[in-house]
Amino acid sequence: MLYSLISLGLTLTAVTGVLAKTSYDGAQAVRVAVGDDVVPLMKIIDKLSLASWKGVGPNGVPRANGNVDLVVPAKKVAEFTALVDGMEFEVMHEDLGASISAEEEESVSFKSSAAAAVDVTYFNAYHAYADHLTFLRDLQAQYPTRSEIVTAGNSNGGRPITGIHFYGTAAGKPAVVLHGNVHAREWITGMTTEYLAWYLLTNYASSSEVKSFVDKYDFYIFPIVNPDGFVYTQTNDRLWRKNRQTTPNSSCIGRDVNRNWPFQWAVTGGASTDPCNETFKGRAAGDATENVGLRNYISTLAAKQKVQLFIDIHSYSQLFMTPYGYSCSALATNNAALQSLARGTASAIQAVYGTVYEYGPICSTIYQATGSSVDWVNDIAKAKYTFTIELRDTGRYGFILPPAQILPTALETYQGFRYLLLNMVL
Ligand code: 0X9
Ligand code: ZN
């Protein structure tokens, strides 16, 4: 019901065979402050079948005493505005369609698939999927003696999940693993992940500090772990989140790859069992094609050289979080060390431009989430340190973060990453 609009769009595309891009012209992104009583807002969301960016649980109920960020289709703006009269709310995007067009226009190579330059100008714009692959290959080609292109299986649509592995004096050291863009619409995350790889490789020869990091660890950086979803955000629907896997007996598409990891997957309340929901957990633990490739890859690393650090990179909310997602009472055995590193990372980020990050365990900091990557990587792959970050912003632009913020986001995130690399214990 909540997503009937999206399914209608998909049905039309299927029937006509035309690539009908979901239009957000005149649609708004709005933030509503929720008090103790969630019922009035829940009724509005239900009545208008509104999609949510943040703040609505897997059961469709808004979270009390927080913000709910909603997408209001153009045709429903007037009715919505009348219905929320008396509630505290603000408009984030006056015209989402215009914001999305601006993002495309400012991203010069977004449509052209022009060869991406492996220099800092790459981070001035968002890019087509093909350009992301070119970026990785060109970067690797510049440092052939200490890097290789790697793949962690294939996506559901058959796209290799592509990353770069690099190292200093010798390969085979403890692994630092980064995943970007598991959620398709979180474009800032792939860009930022690429920046971290680019920065470490291009500064290896000139910076003794960077050299010490790259000599100490093997880096495995996968900027876009959900390529099918990512491509879909560029061809069909900018706000798509999940992968593009079908589910028998449902016309709805996609699993939330960050609700599918096979650890405490069956715990209730932290994901949806409805294939039409944005947080659909899949039909069985680990049944998302991308999850199979990613976890096989990490398992191999864990067995071979141990995983020192794993970070799953998301947006938006400016949070730096630790296990667990599945439970608010369970704490990681090294929780004290994780919180201390998280606190330092948050302040290292803030020191650059004043961007404020909060930190803490996922479940108590953001919400309960089962089958999320960090729980599995912590308990099954036994990574020494496991985190997930929600990059900029806190909701002014949300998922449609202007290209001018890519570089500042990447720069401050590097400082947080640097803090971890300096302060982790082997
Ligand atoms: O809901 C999520 O998966 C994450 N928020 S997002 O808006 N980016 O979708 C937060 C869940 C915790 N993250 C991880 N466990 N990686
Ligand atoms: Zn996400």
mmCIF file with all atom_site columns, N, CA and C in Angstrom, residues 111-146:
data_model
loop_
_atom_site.group_PDB
_atom_site.id
_atom_site.type_symbol
_atom_site.label_atom_id
_atom_site.label_alt_id
_atom_site.label_comp_id
_atom_site.label_asym_id
_atom_site.label_entity_id
_atom_site.label_seq_id
_atom_site.pdbx_PDB_ins_code
_atom_site.Cartn_x
_atom_site.Cartn_y
_atom_site.Cartn_z
_atom_site.occupancy
_atom_site.B_iso_or_equiv
_atom_site.pdbx_formal_charge
_atom_site.auth_seq_id
_atom_site.auth_comp_id
_atom_site.auth_asym_id
_atom_site.auth_atom_id
_atom_site.pdbx_PDB_model_num
ATOM 1   N N  . LYS A 1 111 ? 25.905 11.593 -17.864 1.00 0.00 ? 111 LYS A N  1
ATOM 2   C CA . LYS A 1 111 ? 25.226 10.898 -18.964 1.00 0.00 ? 111 LYS A CA 1
ATOM 3   C C  . LYS A 1 111 ? 26.183 10.465 -20.060 1.00 0.00 ? 111 LYS A C  1
ATOM 4   N N  . SER A 1 112 ? 27.277 11.198 -20.208 1.00 0.00 ? 112 SER A N  1
ATOM 5   C CA . SER A 1 112 ? 28.117 10.999 -21.386 1.00 0.00 ? 112 SER A CA 1
ATOM 6   C C  . SER A 1 112 ? 28.977 9.748  -21.292 1.00 0.00 ? 112 SER A C  1
ATOM 7   N N  . SER A 1 113 ? 29.205 9.242  -20.087 1.00 0.00 ? 113 SER A N  1
ATOM 8   C CA . SER A 1 113 ? 30.113 8.126  -19.915 1.00 0.00 ? 113 SER A CA 1
ATOM 9   C C  . SER A 1 113 ? 31.499 8.464  -20.430 1.00 0.00 ? 113 SER A C  1
ATOM 10  N N  . ALA A 1 114 ? 31.848 9.747  -20.359 1.00 0.00 ? 114 ALA A N  1
ATOM 11  C CA . ALA A 1 114 ? 33.186 10.159 -20.783 1.00 0.00 ? 114 ALA A CA 1
ATOM 12  C C  . ALA A 1 114 ? 34.201 9.540  -19.830 1.00 0.00 ? 114 ALA A C  1
ATOM 13  N N  . ALA A 1 115 ? 35.372 9.244  -20.362 1.00 0.00 ? 115 ALA A N  1
ATOM 14  C CA . ALA A 1 115 ? 36.405 8.655  -19.512 1.00 0.00 ? 115 ALA A CA 1
ATOM 15  C C  . ALA A 1 115 ? 36.649 9.560  -18.314 1.00 0.00 ? 115 ALA A C  1
ATOM 16  N N  . ALA A 1 116 ? 36.655 8.978  -17.146 1.00 0.00 ? 116 ALA A N  1
ATOM 17  C CA . ALA A 1 116 ? 36.816 9.768  -15.925 1.00 0.00 ? 116 ALA A CA 1
ATOM 18  C C  . ALA A 1 116 ? 38.295 10.003 -15.659 1.00 0.00 ? 116 ALA A C  1
ATOM 19  N N  . ALA A 1 117 ? 38.609 11.233 -15.329 1.00 0.00 ? 117 ALA A N  1
ATOM 20  C CA . ALA A 1 117 ? 39.997 11.543 -14.997 1.00 0.00 ? 117 ALA A CA 1
ATOM 21  C C  . ALA A 1 117 ? 40.282 11.058 -13.589 1.00 0.00 ? 117 ALA A C  1
ATOM 22  N N  . VAL A 1 118 ? 41.444 10.433 -13.409 1.00 0.00 ? 118 VAL A N  1
ATOM 23  C CA . VAL A 1 118 ? 41.799 10.004 -12.060 1.00 0.00 ? 118 VAL A CA 1
ATOM 24  C C  . VAL A 1 118 ? 42.542 11.143 -11.375 1.00 0.00 ? 118 VAL A C  1
ATOM 25  N N  . ASP A 1 119 ? 41.868 12.245 -11.215 1.00 0.00 ? 119 ASP A N  1
ATOM 26  C CA . ASP A 1 119 ? 42.428 13.315 -10.409 1.00 0.00 ? 119 ASP A CA 1
ATOM 27  C C  . ASP A 1 119 ? 41.292 13.885 -9.579  1.00 0.00 ? 119 ASP A C  1
ATOM 28  N N  . VAL A 1 120 ? 41.622 14.904 -8.790  1.00 0.00 ? 120 VAL A N  1
ATOM 29  C CA . VAL A 1 120 ? 40.655 15.368 -7.805  1.00 0.00 ? 120 VAL A CA 1
ATOM 30  C C  . VAL A 1 120 ? 39.375 15.916 -8.461  1.00 0.00 ? 120 VAL A C  1
ATOM 31  N N  . THR A 1 121 ? 39.456 16.313 -9.720  1.00 0.00 ? 121 THR A N  1
ATOM 32  C CA . THR A 1 121 ? 38.255 16.851 -10.386 1.00 0.00 ? 121 THR A CA 1
ATOM 33  C C  . THR A 1 121 ? 37.166 15.781 -10.537 1.00 0.00 ? 121 THR A C  1
ATOM 34  N N  . TYR A 1 122 ? 37.566 14.518 -10.467 1.00 0.00 ? 122 TYR A N  1
ATOM 35  C CA . TYR A 1 122 ? 36.566 13.433 -10.510 1.00 0.00 ? 122 TYR A CA 1
ATOM 36  C C  . TYR A 1 122 ? 35.504 13.628 -9.431  1.00 0.00 ? 122 TYR A C  1
ATOM 37  N N  . PHE A 1 123 ? 35.925 14.237 -8.323  1.00 0.00 ? 123 PHE A N  1
ATOM 38  C CA . PHE A 1 123 ? 35.027 14.356 -7.170  1.00 0.00 ? 123 PHE A CA 1
ATOM 39  C C  . PHE A 1 123 ? 34.184 15.636 -7.191  1.00 0.00 ? 123 PHE A C  1
ATOM 40  N N  . ASN A 1 124 ? 34.187 16.303 -8.361  1.00 0.00 ? 124 ASN A N  1
ATOM 41  C CA . ASN A 1 124 ? 33.321 17.488 -8.494  1.00 0.00 ? 124 ASN A CA 1
ATOM 42  C C  . ASN A 1 124 ? 31.916 17.118 -8.917  1.00 0.00 ? 124 ASN A C  1
ATOM 43  N N  . ALA A 1 125 ? 31.718 15.870 -9.306  1.00 0.00 ? 125 ALA A N  1
ATOM 44  C CA . ALA A 1 125 ? 30.429 15.498 -9.887  1.00 0.00 ? 125 ALA A CA 1
ATOM 45  C C  . ALA A 1 125 ? 30.102 14.038 -9.599  1.00 0.00 ? 125 ALA A C  1
ATOM 46  N N  . TYR A 1 126 ? 28.838 13.690 -9.706  1.00 0.00 ? 126 TYR A N  1
ATOM 47  C CA . TYR A 1 126 ? 28.432 12.281 -9.664  1.00 0.00 ? 126 TYR A CA 1
ATOM 48  C C  . TYR A 1 126 ? 28.643 11.682 -11.047 1.00 0.00 ? 126 TYR A C  1
ATOM 49  N N  . HIS A 1 127 ? 28.750 10.357 -11.094 1.00 0.00 ? 127 HIS A N  1
ATOM 50  C CA . HIS A 1 127 ? 29.128 9.708  -12.341 1.00 0.00 ? 127 HIS A CA 1
ATOM 51  C C  . HIS A 1 127 ? 28.252 8.519  -12.693 1.00 0.00 ? 127 HIS A C  1
ATOM 52  N N  . ALA A 1 128 ? 28.226 8.228  -14.004 1.00 0.00 ? 128 ALA A N  1
ATOM 53  C CA . ALA A 1 128 ? 27.564 7.034  -14.507 1.00 0.00 ? 128 ALA A CA 1
ATOM 54  C C  . ALA A 1 128 ? 28.314 5.795  -14.001 1.00 0.00 ? 128 ALA A C  1
ATOM 55  N N  . TYR A 1 129 ? 27.612 4.670  -13.925 1.00 0.00 ? 129 TYR A N  1
ATOM 56  C CA . TYR A 1 129 ? 28.238 3.452  -13.406 1.00 0.00 ? 129 TYR A CA 1
ATOM 57  C C  . TYR A 1 129 ? 29.507 3.088  -14.186 1.00 0.00 ? 129 TYR A C  1
ATOM 58  N N  . ALA A 1 130 ? 29.428 3.204  -15.516 1.00 0.00 ? 130 ALA A N  1
ATOM 59  C CA . ALA A 1 130 ? 30.590 2.858  -16.344 1.00 0.00 ? 130 ALA A CA 1
ATOM 60  C C  . ALA A 1 130 ? 31.800 3.702  -15.955 1.00 0.00 ? 130 ALA A C  1
ATOM 61  N N  . ASP A 1 131 ? 31.573 4.961  -15.605 1.00 0.00 ? 131 ASP A N  1
ATOM 62  C CA . ASP A 1 131 ? 32.676 5.840  -15.205 1.00 0.00 ? 131 ASP A CA 1
ATOM 63  C C  . ASP A 1 131 ? 33.272 5.430  -13.861 1.00 0.00 ? 131 ASP A C  1
ATOM 64  N N  . HIS A 1 132 ? 32.450 4.895  -12.990 1.00 0.00 ? 132 HIS A N  1
ATOM 65  C CA . HIS A 1 132 ? 32.982 4.401  -11.722 1.00 0.00 ? 132 HIS A CA 1
ATOM 66  C C  . HIS A 1 132 ? 33.949 3.241  -11.976 1.00 0.00 ? 132 HIS A C  1
ATOM 67  N N  . LEU A 1 133 ? 33.573 2.369  -12.898 1.00 0.00 ? 133 LEU A N  1
ATOM 68  C CA . LEU A 1 133 ? 34.451 1.241  -13.223 1.00 0.00 ? 133 LEU A CA 1
ATOM 69  C C  . LEU A 1 133 ? 35.739 1.737  -13.876 1.00 0.00 ? 133 LEU A C  1
ATOM 70  N N  . THR A 1 134 ? 35.598 2.717  -14.774 1.00 0.00 ? 134 THR A N  1
ATOM 71  C CA . THR A 1 134 ? 36.776 3.292  -15.429 1.00 0.00 ? 134 THR A CA 1
ATOM 72  C C  . THR A 1 134 ? 37.699 3.927  -14.390 1.00 0.00 ? 134 THR A C  1
ATOM 73  N N  . PHE A 1 135 ? 37.088 4.634  -13.450 1.00 0.00 ? 135 PHE A N  1
ATOM 74  C CA . PHE A 1 135 ? 37.889 5.276  -12.396 1.00 0.00 ? 135 PHE A CA 1
ATOM 75  C C  . PHE A 1 135 ? 38.739 4.237  -11.660 1.00 0.00 ? 135 PHE A C  1
ATOM 76  N N  . LEU A 1 136 ? 38.098 3.143  -11.265 1.00 0.00 ? 136 LEU A N  1
ATOM 77  C CA . LEU A 1 136 ? 38.832 2.106  -10.522 1.00 0.00 ? 136 LEU A CA 1
ATOM 78  C C  . LEU A 1 136 ? 39.952 1.503  -11.373 1.00 0.00 ? 136 LEU A C  1
ATOM 79  N N  . ARG A 1 137 ? 39.627 1.230  -12.639 1.00 0.00 ? 137 ARG A N  1
ATOM 80  C CA . ARG A 1 137 ? 40.629 0.604  -13.517 1.00 0.00 ? 137 ARG A CA 1
ATOM 81  C C  . ARG A 1 137 ? 41.792 1.552  -13.780 1.00 0.00 ? 137 ARG A C  1
ATOM 82  N N  . ASP A 1 138 ? 41.474 2.829  -14.007 1.00 0.00 ? 138 ASP A N  1
ATOM 83  C CA . ASP A 1 138 ? 42.550 3.802  -14.254 1.00 0.00 ? 138 ASP A CA 1
ATOM 84  C C  . ASP A 1 138 ? 43.404 3.990  -13.011 1.00 0.00 ? 138 ASP A C  1
ATOM 85  N N  . LEU A 1 139 ? 42.757 4.014  -11.876 1.00 0.00 ? 139 LEU A N  1
ATOM 86  C CA . LEU A 1 139 ? 43.496 4.154  -10.619 1.00 0.00 ? 139 LEU A CA 1
ATOM 87  C C  . LEU A 1 139 ? 44.440 2.956  -10.441 1.00 0.00 ? 139 LEU A C  1
ATOM 88  N N  . GLN A 1 140 ? 43.909 1.783  -10.660 1.00 0.00 ? 140 GLN A N  1
ATOM 89  C CA . GLN A 1 140 ? 44.730 0.573  -10.520 1.00 0.00 ? 140 GLN A CA 1
ATOM 90  C C  . GLN A 1 140 ? 45.906 0.602  -11.507 1.00 0.00 ? 140 GLN A C  1
ATOM 91  N N  . ALA A 1 141 ? 45.624 1.051  -12.720 1.00 0.00 ? 141 ALA A N  1
ATOM 92  C CA . ALA A 1 141 ? 46.670 1.054  -13.757 1.00 0.00 ? 141 ALA A CA 1
ATOM 93  C C  . ALA A 1 141 ? 47.816 2.000  -13.401 1.00 0.00 ? 141 ALA A C  1
ATOM 94  N N  . GLN A 1 142 ? 47.523 3.026  -12.598 1.00 0.00 ? 142 GLN A N  1
ATOM 95  C CA . GLN A 1 142 ? 48.576 3.958  -12.177 1.00 0.00 ? 142 GLN A CA 1
ATOM 96  C C  . GLN A 1 142 ? 49.504 3.344  -11.127 1.00 0.00 ? 142 GLN A C  1
ATOM 97  N N  . TYR A 1 143 ? 49.017 2.352  -10.434 1.00 0.00 ? 143 TYR A N  1
ATOM 98  C CA . TYR A 1 143 ? 49.825 1.739  -9.359  1.00 0.00 ? 143 TYR A CA 1
ATOM 99  C C  . TYR A 1 143 ? 49.834 0.218  -9.512  1.00 0.00 ? 143 TYR A C  1
ATOM 100 N N  . PRO A 1 144 ? 50.294 -0.255 -10.672 1.00 0.00 ? 144 PRO A N  1
ATOM 101 C CA . PRO A 1 144 ? 50.146 -1.684 -10.986 1.00 0.00 ? 144 PRO A CA 1
ATOM 102 C C  . PRO A 1 144 ? 50.917 -2.602 -10.041 1.00 0.00 ? 144 PRO A C  1
ATOM 103 N N  . THR A 1 145 ? 51.964 -2.089 -9.401  1.00 0.00 ? 145 THR A N  1
ATOM 104 C CA . THR A 1 145 ? 52.772 -2.984 -8.565  1.00 0.00 ? 145 THR A CA 1
ATOM 105 C C  . THR A 1 145 ? 52.213 -3.158 -7.163  1.00 0.00 ? 145 THR A C  1
ATOM 106 N N  . ARG A 1 146 ? 51.290 -2.311 -6.750  1.00 0.00 ? 146 ARG A N  1
ATOM 107 C CA . ARG A 1 146 ? 50.752 -2.510 -5.407  1.00 0.00 ? 146 ARG A CA 1
ATOM 108 C C  . ARG A 1 146 ? 49.230 -2.472 -5.361  1.00 0.00 ? 146 ARG A C  1
#
